[in-house]
Amino acid sequence: MLVAGNWKMNSDHTSARQLASAVVAAVGEPRQVTVAVCPPFVNLDATFGALHGTPIRLGAQHMHEADAGAFTGEVSASMLRAVGCHYVILGHSERRQFFGETDASVNRKIVQAHSHSLVPIVCVGETLDEREAGRAADVVSVQLNTSLKDVEVTSSERLVVAYEPVWAIGTGKTASPEEAQNMHAVIRRLLVAQFGDEIGFSIDILYGGSMNPGNASSLLEKQDVNGGLIGGASLKAEEFAQIVRAAQEKA
Ligand code: PGA
């Protein structure tokens, strides 16, 4: 189980450190649930300072696929490792929508993340139009299969998938527990087909999209919902901690 906070483009150097410290205090020692926060690049270092020596892990929201070079504004996997990142979110729908991220680039980035011992949190999810057209499972399957093409994982700890229906992100609308479970089962089948039973059944599949303390338990109790990728509610330490506690109840 993993509960990860995606702070998006929120916080500054000072408030990131304060939020991280508040999360540490509110979450305490999580039992059987891994907890991570993903601040903006410039606040990774400050956040790491506040997390250091605690069980809470650090993640980044994005990265470039190259080792280094003339890519103004971009950040590499080795840079993320150097500031203490364990995770990197790849293919978030906001990256796809506003910054041209594609399944093919996500695929290259997964390989690059792995070669620097970062654990990718690979995001997939359909738009409202795609869902209403009955194409949600197909869209998510293509996203996942293309993103994971030729990817090898030696342990289930090396990959996380997040199902984030685009229509549920930041909208206050959440997939029903049944809708989430149905899609997580599709994802589970693909993971098992690619990685085999042992690894495929134990990769964490997170749900993301307006998860909050009020709906977390009902989503997390579903069999293939193994945690959450939390946007808005991760900016309030106590709300985030309540979601962590809901995950602990299931674990
Ligand atoms: P939300 O964001 O919880 O604010 O909907 C989730 C995400 O985009 O990862």
mmCIF file of N, CA and C in Angstrom, residues 44-132:
data_model
loop_
_atom_site.group_PDB
_atom_site.id
_atom_site.type_symbol
_atom_site.label_atom_id
_atom_site.label_comp_id
_atom_site.label_asym_id
_atom_site.label_seq_id
_atom_site.Cartn_x
_atom_site.Cartn_y
_atom_site.Cartn_z
ATOM 1 N N LEU A 44 12.171 20.312 -3.469
ATOM 2 C CA LEU A 44 12.542 18.941 -3.093
ATOM 3 C C LEU A 44 13.555 18.943 -1.952
ATOM 4 N N ASP A 45 14.549 19.795 -2.097
ATOM 5 C CA ASP A 45 15.631 19.794 -1.126
ATOM 6 C C ASP A 45 15.119 20.197 0.269
ATOM 7 N N ALA A 46 14.333 21.254 0.316
ATOM 8 C CA ALA A 46 13.778 21.713 1.598
ATOM 9 C C ALA A 46 12.885 20.623 2.197
ATOM 10 N N THR A 47 12.121 19.983 1.349
ATOM 11 C CA THR A 47 11.217 18.936 1.834
ATOM 12 C C THR A 47 12.022 17.755 2.363
ATOM 13 N N PHE A 48 13.065 17.399 1.616
ATOM 14 C CA PHE A 48 13.899 16.279 2.067
ATOM 15 C C PHE A 48 14.479 16.573 3.448
ATOM 16 N N GLY A 49 14.863 17.822 3.657
ATOM 17 C CA GLY A 49 15.403 18.197 4.970
ATOM 18 C C GLY A 49 14.407 17.897 6.082
ATOM 19 N N ALA A 50 13.139 18.180 5.813
ATOM 20 C CA ALA A 50 12.113 17.952 6.840
ATOM 21 C C ALA A 50 11.765 16.470 6.981
ATOM 22 N N LEU A 51 11.987 15.689 5.922
ATOM 23 C CA LEU A 51 11.611 14.256 5.962
ATOM 24 C C LEU A 51 12.752 13.369 6.442
ATOM 25 N N HIS A 52 13.948 13.916 6.387
ATOM 26 C CA HIS A 52 15.131 13.099 6.651
ATOM 27 C C HIS A 52 15.024 12.431 8.026
ATOM 28 N N GLY A 53 15.290 11.138 8.061
ATOM 29 C CA GLY A 53 15.223 10.427 9.340
ATOM 30 C C GLY A 53 13.817 9.981 9.715
ATOM 31 N N THR A 54 12.831 10.281 8.852
ATOM 32 C CA THR A 54 11.457 9.831 9.098
ATOM 33 C C THR A 54 11.127 8.746 8.067
ATOM 34 N N PRO A 55 10.027 8.015 8.263
ATOM 35 C CA PRO A 55 9.697 6.972 7.279
ATOM 36 C C PRO A 55 9.077 7.527 5.992
ATOM 37 N N ILE A 56 8.852 8.815 5.920
ATOM 38 C CA ILE A 56 8.140 9.356 4.752
ATOM 39 C C ILE A 56 9.107 9.614 3.597
ATOM 40 N N ARG A 57 8.719 9.135 2.436
ATOM 41 C CA ARG A 57 9.608 9.207 1.279
ATOM 42 C C ARG A 57 9.308 10.412 0.405
ATOM 43 N N LEU A 58 10.319 10.732 -0.395
ATOM 44 C CA LEU A 58 10.227 11.894 -1.284
ATOM 45 C C LEU A 58 10.038 11.431 -2.727
ATOM 46 N N GLY A 59 9.220 12.160 -3.474
ATOM 47 C CA GLY A 59 9.062 11.884 -4.901
ATOM 48 C C GLY A 59 9.030 13.177 -5.682
ATOM 49 N N ALA A 60 9.323 13.061 -6.982
ATOM 50 C CA ALA A 60 9.213 14.210 -7.882
ATOM 51 C C ALA A 60 7.989 14.021 -8.769
ATOM 52 N N GLN A 61 7.580 15.107 -9.414
ATOM 53 C CA GLN A 61 6.332 15.068 -10.194
ATOM 54 C C GLN A 61 6.554 14.776 -11.670
ATOM 55 N N HIS A 62 7.829 14.757 -12.077
ATOM 56 C CA HIS A 62 8.124 14.701 -13.513
ATOM 57 C C HIS A 62 9.629 14.584 -13.651
ATOM 58 N N MET A 63 10.118 14.136 -14.802
ATOM 59 C CA MET A 63 11.557 14.223 -15.082
ATOM 60 C C MET A 63 11.787 14.116 -16.581
ATOM 61 N N HIS A 64 12.991 14.449 -16.997
ATOM 62 C CA HIS A 64 13.374 14.296 -18.406
ATOM 63 C C HIS A 64 13.973 12.909 -18.605
ATOM 64 N N GLU A 65 13.951 12.466 -19.869
ATOM 65 C CA GLU A 65 14.416 11.097 -20.132
ATOM 66 C C GLU A 65 15.922 10.988 -20.364
ATOM 67 N N ALA A 66 16.599 12.127 -20.584
ATOM 68 C CA ALA A 66 18.042 12.070 -20.880
ATOM 69 C C ALA A 66 18.862 12.153 -19.596
ATOM 70 N N ASP A 67 20.123 11.738 -19.712
ATOM 71 C CA ASP A 67 21.022 11.814 -18.549
ATOM 72 C C ASP A 67 21.359 13.254 -18.192
ATOM 73 N N ALA A 68 21.637 14.056 -19.230
ATOM 74 C CA ALA A 68 22.057 15.448 -19.031
ATOM 75 C C ALA A 68 22.046 16.088 -20.409
ATOM 76 N N GLY A 69 22.222 17.412 -20.469
ATOM 77 C CA GLY A 69 22.365 18.038 -21.772
ATOM 78 C C GLY A 69 21.574 19.314 -21.920
ATOM 79 N N ALA A 70 21.420 19.736 -23.168
ATOM 80 C CA ALA A 70 20.812 21.028 -23.476
ATOM 81 C C ALA A 70 19.285 20.892 -23.506
ATOM 82 N N PHE A 71 18.709 20.830 -22.326
ATOM 83 C CA PHE A 71 17.252 20.710 -22.202
ATOM 84 C C PHE A 71 16.783 21.725 -21.163
ATOM 85 N N THR A 72 16.765 22.963 -21.581
ATOM 86 C CA THR A 72 16.490 24.065 -20.670
ATOM 87 C C THR A 72 15.217 23.819 -19.857
ATOM 88 N N GLY A 73 15.364 23.954 -18.571
ATOM 89 C CA GLY A 73 14.195 23.835 -17.695
ATOM 90 C C GLY A 73 13.925 22.432 -17.207
ATOM 91 N N GLU A 74 14.669 21.468 -17.715
ATOM 92 C CA GLU A 74 14.358 20.082 -17.362
ATOM 93 C C GLU A 74 15.264 19.551 -16.250
ATOM 94 N N VAL A 75 14.908 18.418 -15.714
ATOM 95 C CA VAL A 75 15.590 17.819 -14.564
ATOM 96 C C VAL A 75 15.754 16.323 -14.842
ATOM 97 N N SER A 76 16.925 15.797 -14.513
ATOM 98 C CA SER A 76 17.215 14.393 -14.845
ATOM 99 C C SER A 76 16.990 13.457 -13.660
ATOM 100 N N ALA A 77 16.985 12.175 -13.978
ATOM 101 C CA ALA A 77 16.796 11.161 -12.932
ATOM 102 C C ALA A 77 17.916 11.234 -11.894
ATOM 103 N N SER A 78 19.160 11.413 -12.353
ATOM 104 C CA SER A 78 20.263 11.433 -11.379
ATOM 105 C C SER A 78 20.151 12.654 -10.461
ATOM 106 N N MET A 79 19.651 13.769 -10.988
ATOM 107 C CA MET A 79 19.443 14.948 -10.127
ATOM 108 C C MET A 79 18.402 14.650 -9.044
ATOM 109 N N LEU A 80 17.364 13.934 -9.449
ATOM 110 C CA LEU A 80 16.309 13.606 -8.472
ATOM 111 C C LEU A 80 16.847 12.673 -7.391
ATOM 112 N N ARG A 81 17.650 11.706 -7.812
ATOM 113 C CA ARG A 81 18.261 10.810 -6.812
ATOM 114 C C ARG A 81 19.134 11.602 -5.849
ATOM 115 N N ALA A 82 19.874 12.550 -6.410
ATOM 116 C CA ALA A 82 20.846 13.276 -5.586
ATOM 117 C C ALA A 82 20.170 14.121 -4.497
ATOM 118 N N VAL A 83 18.930 14.535 -4.741
ATOM 119 C CA VAL A 83 18.238 15.306 -3.688
ATOM 120 C C VAL A 83 17.331 14.418 -2.834
ATOM 121 N N GLY A 84 17.474 13.110 -2.977
ATOM 122 C CA GLY A 84 16.787 12.213 -2.041
ATOM 123 C C GLY A 84 15.478 11.634 -2.522
ATOM 124 N N CYS A 85 15.189 11.737 -3.824
ATOM 125 C CA CYS A 85 13.914 11.176 -4.307
ATOM 126 C C CYS A 85 13.962 9.649 -4.349
ATOM 127 N N HIS A 86 12.863 9.056 -3.983
ATOM 128 C CA HIS A 86 12.664 7.620 -4.122
ATOM 129 C C HIS A 86 11.738 7.349 -5.316
ATOM 130 N N TYR A 87 10.728 8.203 -5.457
ATOM 131 C CA TYR A 87 9.716 8.036 -6.509
ATOM 132 C C TYR A 87 9.784 9.175 -7.527
ATOM 133 N N VAL A 88 9.256 8.892 -8.714
ATOM 134 C CA VAL A 88 8.968 9.968 -9.670
ATOM 135 C C VAL A 88 7.631 9.653 -10.343
ATOM 136 N N ILE A 89 6.732 10.634 -10.333
ATOM 137 C CA ILE A 89 5.451 10.491 -11.037
ATOM 138 C C ILE A 89 5.731 10.670 -12.528
ATOM 139 N N LEU A 90 5.234 9.767 -13.349
ATOM 140 C CA LEU A 90 5.423 9.881 -14.805
ATOM 141 C C LEU A 90 4.065 9.788 -15.506
ATOM 142 N N GLY A 91 3.880 10.639 -16.499
ATOM 143 C CA GLY A 91 2.671 10.566 -17.318
ATOM 144 C C GLY A 91 1.425 11.076 -16.633
ATOM 145 N N HIS A 92 1.589 11.964 -15.654
ATOM 146 C CA HIS A 92 0.387 12.556 -15.046
ATOM 147 C C HIS A 92 -0.448 13.225 -16.138
ATOM 148 N N SER A 93 -1.753 13.183 -16.000
ATOM 149 C CA SER A 93 -2.604 13.703 -17.087
ATOM 150 C C SER A 93 -2.357 15.186 -17.337
ATOM 151 N N GLU A 94 -1.944 15.923 -16.289
ATOM 152 C CA GLU A 94 -1.645 17.345 -16.525
ATOM 153 C C GLU A 94 -0.384 17.493 -17.374
ATOM 154 N N ARG A 95 0.565 16.592 -17.225
ATOM 155 C CA ARG A 95 1.758 16.597 -18.101
ATOM 156 C C ARG A 95 1.358 16.220 -19.521
ATOM 157 N N ARG A 96 0.431 15.281 -19.638
ATOM 158 C CA ARG A 96 -0.006 14.866 -20.979
ATOM 159 C C ARG A 96 -0.768 16.008 -21.650
ATOM 160 N N GLN A 97 -1.667 16.631 -20.872
ATOM 161 C CA GLN A 97 -2.562 17.643 -21.440
ATOM 162 C C GLN A 97 -1.833 18.948 -21.778
ATOM 163 N N PHE A 98 -0.971 19.407 -20.872
ATOM 164 C CA PHE A 98 -0.383 20.742 -21.049
ATOM 165 C C PHE A 98 1.053 20.724 -21.561
ATOM 166 N N PHE A 99 1.742 19.605 -21.455
ATOM 167 C CA PHE A 99 3.177 19.612 -21.771
ATOM 168 C C PHE A 99 3.574 18.510 -22.747
ATOM 169 N N GLY A 100 2.608 17.928 -23.424
ATOM 170 C CA GLY A 100 2.924 17.020 -24.522
ATOM 171 C C GLY A 100 3.514 15.678 -24.127
ATOM 172 N N GLU A 101 3.320 15.276 -22.886
ATOM 173 C CA GLU A 101 3.801 13.937 -22.497
ATOM 174 C C GLU A 101 3.015 12.876 -23.266
ATOM 175 N N THR A 102 3.711 11.859 -23.732
ATOM 176 C CA THR A 102 3.047 10.782 -24.478
ATOM 177 C C THR A 102 3.390 9.436 -23.839
ATOM 178 N N ASP A 103 2.659 8.412 -24.240
ATOM 179 C CA ASP A 103 2.966 7.070 -23.731
ATOM 180 C C ASP A 103 4.390 6.670 -24.114
ATOM 181 N N ALA A 104 4.807 7.063 -25.321
ATOM 182 C CA ALA A 104 6.162 6.697 -25.763
ATOM 183 C C ALA A 104 7.217 7.373 -24.897
ATOM 184 N N SER A 105 7.001 8.650 -24.551
ATOM 185 C CA SER A 105 8.011 9.314 -23.702
ATOM 186 C C SER A 105 7.947 8.755 -22.281
ATOM 187 N N VAL A 106 6.766 8.422 -21.823
ATOM 188 C CA VAL A 106 6.662 7.799 -20.491
ATOM 189 C C VAL A 106 7.436 6.486 -20.483
ATOM 190 N N ASN A 107 7.326 5.728 -21.572
ATOM 191 C CA ASN A 107 8.054 4.465 -21.677
ATOM 192 C C ASN A 107 9.568 4.685 -21.537
ATOM 193 N N ARG A 108 10.089 5.661 -22.240
ATOM 194 C CA ARG A 108 11.542 5.923 -22.148
ATOM 195 C C ARG A 108 11.918 6.396 -20.747
ATOM 196 N N LYS A 109 11.035 7.155 -20.137
ATOM 197 C CA LYS A 109 11.335 7.681 -18.796
ATOM 198 C C LYS A 109 11.292 6.589 -17.729
ATOM 199 N N ILE A 110 10.433 5.615 -17.909
ATOM 200 C CA ILE A 110 10.401 4.503 -16.943
ATOM 201 C C ILE A 110 11.754 3.798 -16.956
ATOM 202 N N VAL A 111 12.270 3.542 -18.148
ATOM 203 C CA VAL A 111 13.565 2.865 -18.269
ATOM 204 C C VAL A 111 14.659 3.713 -17.614
ATOM 205 N N GLN A 112 14.614 5.002 -17.892
ATOM 206 C CA GLN A 112 15.622 5.916 -17.319
ATOM 207 C C GLN A 112 15.494 5.980 -15.789
ATOM 208 N N ALA A 113 14.280 6.065 -15.297
ATOM 209 C CA ALA A 113 14.074 6.096 -13.835
ATOM 210 C C ALA A 113 14.650 4.831 -13.210
ATOM 211 N N HIS A 114 14.353 3.692 -13.817
ATOM 212 C CA HIS A 114 14.856 2.435 -13.265
ATOM 213 C C HIS A 114 16.367 2.395 -13.263
ATOM 214 N N SER A 115 16.976 2.951 -14.289
ATOM 215 C CA SER A 115 18.442 2.856 -14.341
ATOM 216 C C SER A 115 19.081 3.759 -13.283
ATOM 217 N N HIS A 116 18.291 4.618 -12.667
ATOM 218 C CA HIS A 116 18.809 5.431 -11.558
ATOM 219 C C HIS A 116 18.129 5.061 -10.234
ATOM 220 N N SER A 117 17.569 3.877 -10.204
ATOM 221 C CA SER A 117 16.949 3.361 -8.977
ATOM 222 C C SER A 117 15.821 4.227 -8.442
ATOM 223 N N LEU A 118 15.144 4.931 -9.345
ATOM 224 C CA LEU A 118 13.925 5.643 -8.944
ATOM 225 C C LEU A 118 12.731 4.734 -9.237
ATOM 226 N N VAL A 119 11.720 4.826 -8.415
ATOM 227 C CA VAL A 119 10.513 4.032 -8.632
ATOM 228 C C VAL A 119 9.481 4.907 -9.340
ATOM 229 N N PRO A 120 9.127 4.564 -10.583
ATOM 230 C CA PRO A 120 8.136 5.378 -11.279
ATOM 231 C C PRO A 120 6.715 5.108 -10.786
ATOM 232 N N ILE A 121 5.958 6.169 -10.638
ATOM 233 C CA ILE A 121 4.509 6.065 -10.401
ATOM 234 C C ILE A 121 3.871 6.450 -11.734
ATOM 235 N N VAL A 122 3.449 5.453 -12.489
ATOM 236 C CA VAL A 122 2.999 5.661 -13.867
ATOM 237 C C VAL A 122 1.494 5.920 -13.875
ATOM 238 N N CYS A 123 1.111 7.099 -14.374
ATOM 239 C CA CYS A 123 -0.303 7.485 -14.334
ATOM 240 C C CYS A 123 -0.997 7.174 -15.663
ATOM 241 N N VAL A 124 -2.175 6.615 -15.547
ATOM 242 C CA VAL A 124 -3.032 6.363 -16.707
ATOM 243 C C VAL A 124 -4.447 6.798 -16.339
ATOM 244 N N GLY A 125 -5.262 7.044 -17.351
ATOM 245 C CA GLY A 125 -6.648 7.422 -17.053
ATOM 246 C C GLY A 125 -7.318 8.009 -18.275
ATOM 247 N N GLU A 126 -8.632 7.802 -18.348
ATOM 248 C CA GLU A 126 -9.393 8.240 -19.511
ATOM 249 C C GLU A 126 -10.057 9.585 -19.255
ATOM 250 N N THR A 127 -10.406 10.270 -20.342
ATOM 251 C CA THR A 127 -11.175 11.513 -20.227
ATOM 252 C C THR A 127 -12.671 11.176 -20.104
ATOM 253 N N LEU A 128 -13.451 12.214 -19.811
ATOM 254 C CA LEU A 128 -14.899 11.990 -19.697
ATOM 255 C C LEU A 128 -15.483 11.526 -21.038
ATOM 256 N N ASP A 129 -15.051 12.143 -22.131
ATOM 257 C CA ASP A 129 -15.553 11.738 -23.460
ATOM 258 C C ASP A 129 -15.259 10.269 -23.718
ATOM 259 N N GLU A 130 -14.051 9.863 -23.374
ATOM 260 C CA GLU A 130 -13.659 8.470 -23.611
ATOM 261 C C GLU A 130 -14.500 7.519 -22.764
ATOM 262 N N ARG A 131 -14.769 7.935 -21.521
ATOM 263 C CA ARG A 131 -15.610 7.079 -20.663
ATOM 264 C C ARG A 131 -17.020 6.996 -21.220
ATOM 265 N N GLU A 132 -17.567 8.159 -21.605
ATOM 266 C CA GLU A 132 -18.950 8.159 -22.081
ATOM 267 C C GLU A 132 -19.099 7.395 -23.390
#
